[in-house]
């Protein structure tokens, strides 16, 4: 596993936010909502709509990306992340509204969707939006015939397979499961259990980041109360 640092409540203006440094990946996530949907006919009378936007900054990798705005890859990643959080946020509590999750990749080195999901989950909880659990992602892949946890860019590019996944430990759900390359059925099963095991450590880092954010928020409230 690469070194992971997480912080919730990073941005002071967003309703909820988080920053994740996962190896050389750096991601900032911001959350707005639940808020009204315009035009209204796009709203769902039974639940909140989740909008997810994953974007890479033009300066996030060695070769400059040049083109700003969405592309095929970022649209696909945004779509799968939307589905992760549709099954995690308690959407039925907020009919006719939308919740916007934005994830900006500032620096990338393989596994950015995993880092983005970890950040988005913290940002949602920082925003006080009811969720069923923390979402804890990881990637497991195969390099030179060997299954390995948490691939960086070179391992991903030269490896035989890459399988990003995201778990909810409390509900026991697998919320994301994608695969690039080939694995045998036995390897798939082993990779899933390696991912589940590795995410225990990731989840502990997420919990610690949330605890710090809520302690800081409580202290700030107390100070405000004292000064009034
Ligand atoms: O980042 P993730 O592993 O979720 O997605 P990927 O499509 O497997 O990309 C692997 C890595 O390739 C990214 O993390 C980036 O470091 C790099 N990449 C890039 O620099 N520019 C792109 N347009 C796509 C990927």
XYZ file of N, CA, C and O in Angstrom, residues 11-118:
432
model
N -12.085 22.573 2.536
C -12.502 23.849 1.933
C -13.546 24.510 2.832
O -14.462 23.834 3.300
N -13.396 25.791 3.041
C -14.297 26.450 3.991
C -15.610 26.901 3.347
O -16.584 27.159 4.026
N -15.659 27.002 2.017
C -16.879 27.529 1.378
C -17.818 26.417 0.901
O -19.018 26.636 0.796
N -17.269 25.257 0.565
C -18.138 24.163 0.103
C -18.937 23.643 1.298
O -18.485 23.733 2.439
N -20.122 23.075 1.030
C -20.923 22.525 2.139
C -20.153 21.369 2.796
O -20.120 21.239 4.004
N -19.525 20.538 1.991
C -18.691 19.457 2.512
C -17.486 19.289 1.607
O -17.591 19.498 0.397
N -16.344 18.908 2.181
C -15.151 18.777 1.330
C -14.146 17.812 1.952
O -14.236 17.473 3.134
N -13.204 17.405 1.139
C -12.129 16.535 1.632
C -10.963 16.566 0.662
O -11.131 16.869 -0.527
N -9.782 16.251 1.199
C -8.585 16.172 0.369
C -7.943 14.809 0.645
O -7.837 14.411 1.810
N -7.562 14.122 -0.410
C -6.904 12.819 -0.246
C -5.579 12.835 -1.004
O -5.526 13.228 -2.167
N -4.518 12.441 -0.316
C -3.223 12.214 -0.974
C -2.964 10.726 -0.845
O -2.857 10.205 0.264
N -2.935 10.068 -1.988
C -2.816 8.595 -1.991
C -1.601 8.301 -2.860
O -1.706 8.401 -4.092
N -0.468 7.996 -2.227
C 0.777 7.948 -2.989
C 0.991 9.318 -3.596
O 0.879 10.331 -2.916
N 1.219 9.349 -4.925
C 1.408 10.648 -5.590
C 0.093 11.228 -6.133
O 0.108 12.288 -6.757
N -1.041 10.531 -5.908
C -2.332 11.119 -6.312
C -2.730 12.203 -5.324
O -2.536 12.045 -4.118
N -3.313 13.269 -5.843
C -3.879 14.320 -4.981
C -5.257 14.659 -5.514
O -5.400 15.006 -6.698
N -6.252 14.546 -4.664
C -7.637 14.784 -5.086
C -8.337 15.681 -4.085
O -8.185 15.503 -2.871
N -9.129 16.628 -4.592
C -9.992 17.433 -3.731
C -11.431 17.143 -4.136
O -11.742 17.124 -5.335
N -12.290 16.908 -3.138
C -13.709 16.681 -3.433
C -14.545 17.722 -2.704
O -14.230 18.093 -1.566
N -15.578 18.193 -3.375
C -16.511 19.159 -2.769
C -17.935 18.701 -3.005
O -18.238 18.104 -4.047
N -18.806 18.974 -2.026
C -20.196 18.524 -2.117
C -21.134 19.712 -1.877
O -20.890 20.525 -0.984
N -22.187 19.814 -2.708
C -23.252 20.796 -2.491
C -24.583 20.056 -2.483
O -24.757 19.090 -3.196
N -25.526 20.569 -1.686
C -26.864 19.982 -1.664
C -27.148 19.337 -0.322
O -26.309 19.423 0.572
N -28.326 18.719 -0.187
C -29.391 18.620 -1.175
C -29.948 20.013 -1.524
O -30.132 20.825 -0.625
N -30.127 20.247 -2.834
C -30.700 21.525 -3.262
C -31.678 21.299 -4.396
O -31.714 20.211 -4.988
N -32.454 22.380 -4.692
C -33.530 22.259 -5.679
C -33.004 21.903 -7.070
O -31.889 22.311 -7.420
N -33.814 21.171 -7.822
C -33.421 20.787 -9.186
C -34.100 21.735 -10.181
O -35.298 21.975 -10.089
N -33.306 22.291 -11.088
C -33.857 23.101 -12.192
C -33.404 22.501 -13.512
O -32.226 22.168 -13.628
N -34.227 22.369 -14.532
C -35.669 22.540 -14.498
C -36.319 21.434 -13.648
O -35.799 20.320 -13.569
N -37.465 21.783 -13.059
C -38.081 20.913 -12.051
C -38.470 19.531 -12.584
O -38.496 18.567 -11.838
N -38.788 19.454 -13.912
C -39.231 18.140 -14.428
C -38.100 17.097 -14.379
O -38.345 15.908 -14.479
N -36.865 17.551 -14.184
C -35.747 16.599 -14.082
C -35.645 15.975 -12.684
O -34.885 15.047 -12.461
N -36.399 16.523 -11.733
C -36.292 16.005 -10.360
C -37.034 14.678 -10.230
O -37.863 14.319 -11.059
N -36.699 13.945 -9.168
C -37.364 12.667 -8.891
C -38.224 12.859 -7.639
O -37.708 13.276 -6.605
N -39.535 12.580 -7.724
C -40.404 12.840 -6.572
C -40.136 11.913 -5.389
O -40.627 12.152 -4.290
N -39.379 10.849 -5.617
C -39.166 9.860 -4.549
C -37.777 9.906 -3.913
O -37.577 9.359 -2.836
N -36.811 10.534 -4.599
C -35.450 10.495 -4.048
C -34.583 11.617 -4.614
O -34.946 12.235 -5.624
N -33.441 11.839 -3.959
C -32.493 12.837 -4.468
C -31.753 12.275 -5.673
O -31.503 11.070 -5.757
N -31.391 13.169 -6.582
C -30.547 12.789 -7.719
C -29.104 13.023 -7.292
O -28.792 14.045 -6.670
N -28.226 12.086 -7.616
C -26.793 12.278 -7.335
C -26.102 12.659 -8.651
O -26.207 11.936 -9.638
N -25.410 13.784 -8.639
C -24.573 14.166 -9.785
C -23.124 14.029 -9.358
O -22.735 14.579 -8.332
N -22.330 13.295 -10.137
C -20.904 13.159 -9.798
C -20.087 13.650 -10.974
O -20.387 13.326 -12.134
N -19.076 14.468 -10.677
C -18.210 14.968 -11.752
C -16.750 14.759 -11.364
O -16.255 15.346 -10.404
N -16.111 13.845 -12.106
C -14.683 13.557 -11.929
C -13.940 14.310 -13.024
O -14.309 14.205 -14.203
N -12.921 15.077 -12.654
C -12.156 15.798 -13.690
C -10.681 15.817 -13.342
O -10.303 15.927 -12.174
N -9.853 15.676 -14.385
C -8.401 15.758 -14.209
C -7.939 17.164 -14.556
O -8.319 17.688 -15.624
N -7.134 17.764 -13.704
C -6.559 19.072 -14.022
C -5.554 18.892 -15.173
O -4.896 17.851 -15.255
N -5.424 19.905 -16.057
C -4.497 19.767 -17.203
C -3.061 19.495 -16.770
O -2.287 18.918 -17.513
N -2.713 19.887 -15.533
C -1.327 19.752 -15.048
C -1.136 18.524 -14.162
O -0.127 18.413 -13.476
N -2.107 17.575 -14.185
C -2.071 16.509 -13.172
C -1.103 15.364 -13.503
O -0.838 14.523 -12.655
N -0.592 15.299 -14.739
C 0.366 14.228 -15.033
C 1.533 14.780 -15.838
O 1.502 15.945 -16.248
N 2.536 13.933 -16.059
C 3.777 14.402 -16.689
C 3.540 15.064 -18.041
O 4.011 16.159 -18.300
N 2.755 14.375 -18.893
C 2.433 14.989 -20.171
C 1.211 15.851 -19.920
O 0.205 15.353 -19.412
N 1.294 17.092 -20.346
C 0.161 17.990 -20.106
C -1.060 17.472 -20.871
O -0.943 17.046 -22.021
N -2.232 17.488 -20.241
C -3.431 16.951 -20.879
C -3.947 17.868 -21.970
O -4.567 17.419 -22.915
N -3.686 19.174 -21.772
C -4.076 20.138 -22.784
C -5.558 20.416 -22.791
O -5.990 21.476 -22.383
N -6.339 19.428 -23.168
C -7.771 19.658 -23.356
C -8.504 19.723 -22.011
O -8.420 18.795 -21.216
N -9.191 20.830 -21.812
C -9.997 20.929 -20.598
C -11.379 20.358 -20.913
O -11.699 20.132 -22.068
N -12.162 20.121 -19.895
C -13.536 19.651 -20.103
C -13.625 18.153 -20.153
O -12.610 17.462 -20.197
N -14.867 17.622 -20.161
C -15.065 16.173 -20.076
C -14.593 15.435 -21.326
O -14.604 15.981 -22.423
N -14.136 14.194 -21.159
C -13.815 13.315 -22.280
C -14.439 11.955 -21.987
O -15.068 11.764 -20.942
N -14.244 11.005 -22.892
C -14.915 9.711 -22.764
C -14.592 9.044 -21.423
O -15.454 8.518 -20.738
N -13.288 9.091 -21.051
C -12.850 8.441 -19.813
C -13.471 9.115 -18.584
O -13.984 8.458 -17.687
N -13.424 10.464 -18.542
C -13.925 11.152 -17.340
C -15.446 11.014 -17.239
O -15.993 10.948 -16.135
N -16.133 10.926 -18.375
C -17.599 10.731 -18.342
C -17.916 9.344 -17.775
O -18.799 9.185 -16.936
N -17.129 8.346 -18.183
C -17.349 6.974 -17.682
C -17.078 6.901 -16.175
O -17.868 6.349 -15.410
N -15.962 7.507 -15.747
C -15.616 7.450 -14.315
C -16.677 8.190 -13.495
O -17.117 7.706 -12.447
N -17.135 9.356 -14.000
C -18.182 10.109 -13.281
C -19.439 9.252 -13.146
O -20.096 9.254 -12.100
N -19.756 8.515 -14.209
C -20.986 7.701 -14.210
C -20.908 6.567 -13.179
O -21.848 6.342 -12.421
N -19.762 5.895 -13.135
C -19.677 4.779 -12.174
C -19.655 5.309 -10.739
O -20.208 4.683 -9.824
N -19.058 6.483 -10.540
C -19.025 7.060 -9.180
C -20.435 7.514 -8.769
O -20.839 7.351 -7.616
N -21.195 8.039 -9.724
C -22.600 8.407 -9.447
C -23.356 7.185 -8.895
O -24.052 7.264 -7.899
N -23.170 6.026 -9.553
C -23.877 4.822 -9.111
C -23.416 4.362 -7.726
O -24.213 3.852 -6.952
N -22.124 4.540 -7.430
C -21.628 4.183 -6.090
C -22.429 4.947 -5.035
O -22.956 4.356 -4.080
N -22.566 6.268 -5.228
C -23.175 7.082 -4.176
C -24.706 7.044 -4.202
O -25.338 7.323 -3.189
N -25.302 6.656 -5.332
C -26.754 6.436 -5.349
C -27.120 5.294 -4.404
O -28.216 5.262 -3.855
N -26.190 4.370 -4.239
C -26.448 3.226 -3.360
C -25.883 3.429 -1.960
O -25.900 2.503 -1.147
N -25.368 4.624 -1.679
C -24.743 4.889 -0.388
C -25.444 6.023 0.361
O -25.705 5.910 1.572
N -25.808 7.088 -0.355
C -26.530 8.207 0.267
C -27.971 7.744 0.521
O -28.529 6.973 -0.264
N -28.568 8.233 1.618
C -29.955 7.863 1.907
C -30.840 8.788 1.056
O -31.448 9.744 1.549
N -30.879 8.503 -0.249
C -31.494 9.406 -1.236
C -33.000 9.576 -1.018
O -33.560 10.621 -1.331
N -33.635 8.555 -0.431
C -35.085 8.631 -0.264
C -35.491 9.668 0.787
O -36.653 10.042 0.889
N -34.537 10.155 1.566
C -34.841 11.206 2.559
C -34.961 12.582 1.925
O -35.389 13.521 2.576
N -34.505 12.728 0.685
C -34.466 14.057 0.059
C -35.096 14.063 -1.328
O -34.429 14.319 -2.332
N -36.423 13.777 -1.406
C -37.065 13.761 -2.718
C -36.999 15.136 -3.378
O -36.903 16.152 -2.688
N -37.022 15.157 -4.698
C -37.071 16.375 -5.530
C -35.805 17.230 -5.428
O -35.821 18.391 -5.792
N -34.744 16.704 -4.854
C -33.513 17.509 -4.739
C -32.371 16.835 -5.507
O -32.504 15.716 -5.982
N -31.242 17.549 -5.556
C -30.033 16.938 -6.128
C -28.856 17.184 -5.197
O -28.832 18.169 -4.441
N -27.889 16.289 -5.249
C -26.650 16.417 -4.486
C -25.509 16.368 -5.497
O -25.434 15.427 -6.294
N -24.687 17.403 -5.507
C -23.576 17.483 -6.471
C -22.265 17.124 -5.797
O -21.902 17.714 -4.783
N -21.563 16.160 -6.383
C -20.243 15.765 -5.888
C -19.231 16.086 -6.989
O -19.363 15.578 -8.106
N -18.239 16.906 -6.664
C -17.208 17.241 -7.657
C -15.868 16.743 -7.160
O -15.519 16.968 -5.994
N -15.129 16.049 -8.025
C -13.810 15.533 -7.654
C -12.786 16.036 -8.658
O -12.916 15.782 -9.848
N -11.809 16.761 -8.173
C -10.765 17.330 -9.038
C -9.467 16.589 -8.786
O -8.969 16.566 -7.646
N -8.909 16.002 -9.829
C -7.621 15.322 -9.699
C -6.538 16.372 -9.964
O -6.382 16.835 -11.099
N -5.810 16.709 -8.937
C -4.775 17.743 -9.055
C -3.459 17.102 -9.495
O -2.669 17.691 -10.214
N -3.240 15.879 -9.027
C -2.033 15.134 -9.425
C -2.409 13.665 -9.545
O -3.143 13.157 -8.692
N -1.913 13.004 -10.603
C -2.359 11.622 -10.816
C -1.184 10.666 -10.954
O -0.158 11.005 -11.550
N -1.375 9.477 -10.378
C -0.337 8.448 -10.516
C -0.931 7.047 -10.406
O -0.403 6.189 -9.702
N -2.059 6.838 -11.071
C -2.698 5.515 -11.038
C -3.633 5.379 -9.854
O -3.253 5.666 -8.720
N -4.860 4.948 -10.133
C -5.831 4.769 -9.050
C -6.503 6.064 -8.653
O -6.890 6.243 -7.492
N -6.696 6.971 -9.630
C -7.318 8.249 -9.254
C -8.806 8.089 -8.951
O -9.340 8.817 -8.133
N -9.488 7.128 -9.598
C -10.915 6.978 -9.295
C -11.090 6.466 -7.871
O -12.035 6.831 -7.171
N -10.143 5.626 -7.444
C -10.163 5.097 -6.076
C -9.955 6.254 -5.079
O -10.715 6.406 -4.119
N -8.954 7.098 -5.349
C -8.693 8.240 -4.467
C -9.892 9.195 -4.467
O -10.256 9.746 -3.424
N -10.519 9.378 -5.648
C -11.652 10.298 -5.769
C -12.857 9.783 -4.968
O -13.549 10.566 -4.308
N -13.102 8.476 -5.000
C -14.240 7.903 -4.254
C -14.004 8.065 -2.751
O -14.904 8.423 -1.991
N -12.756 7.831 -2.317
C -12.435 7.978 -0.885
C -12.685 9.417 -0.448
O -13.276 9.666 0.611
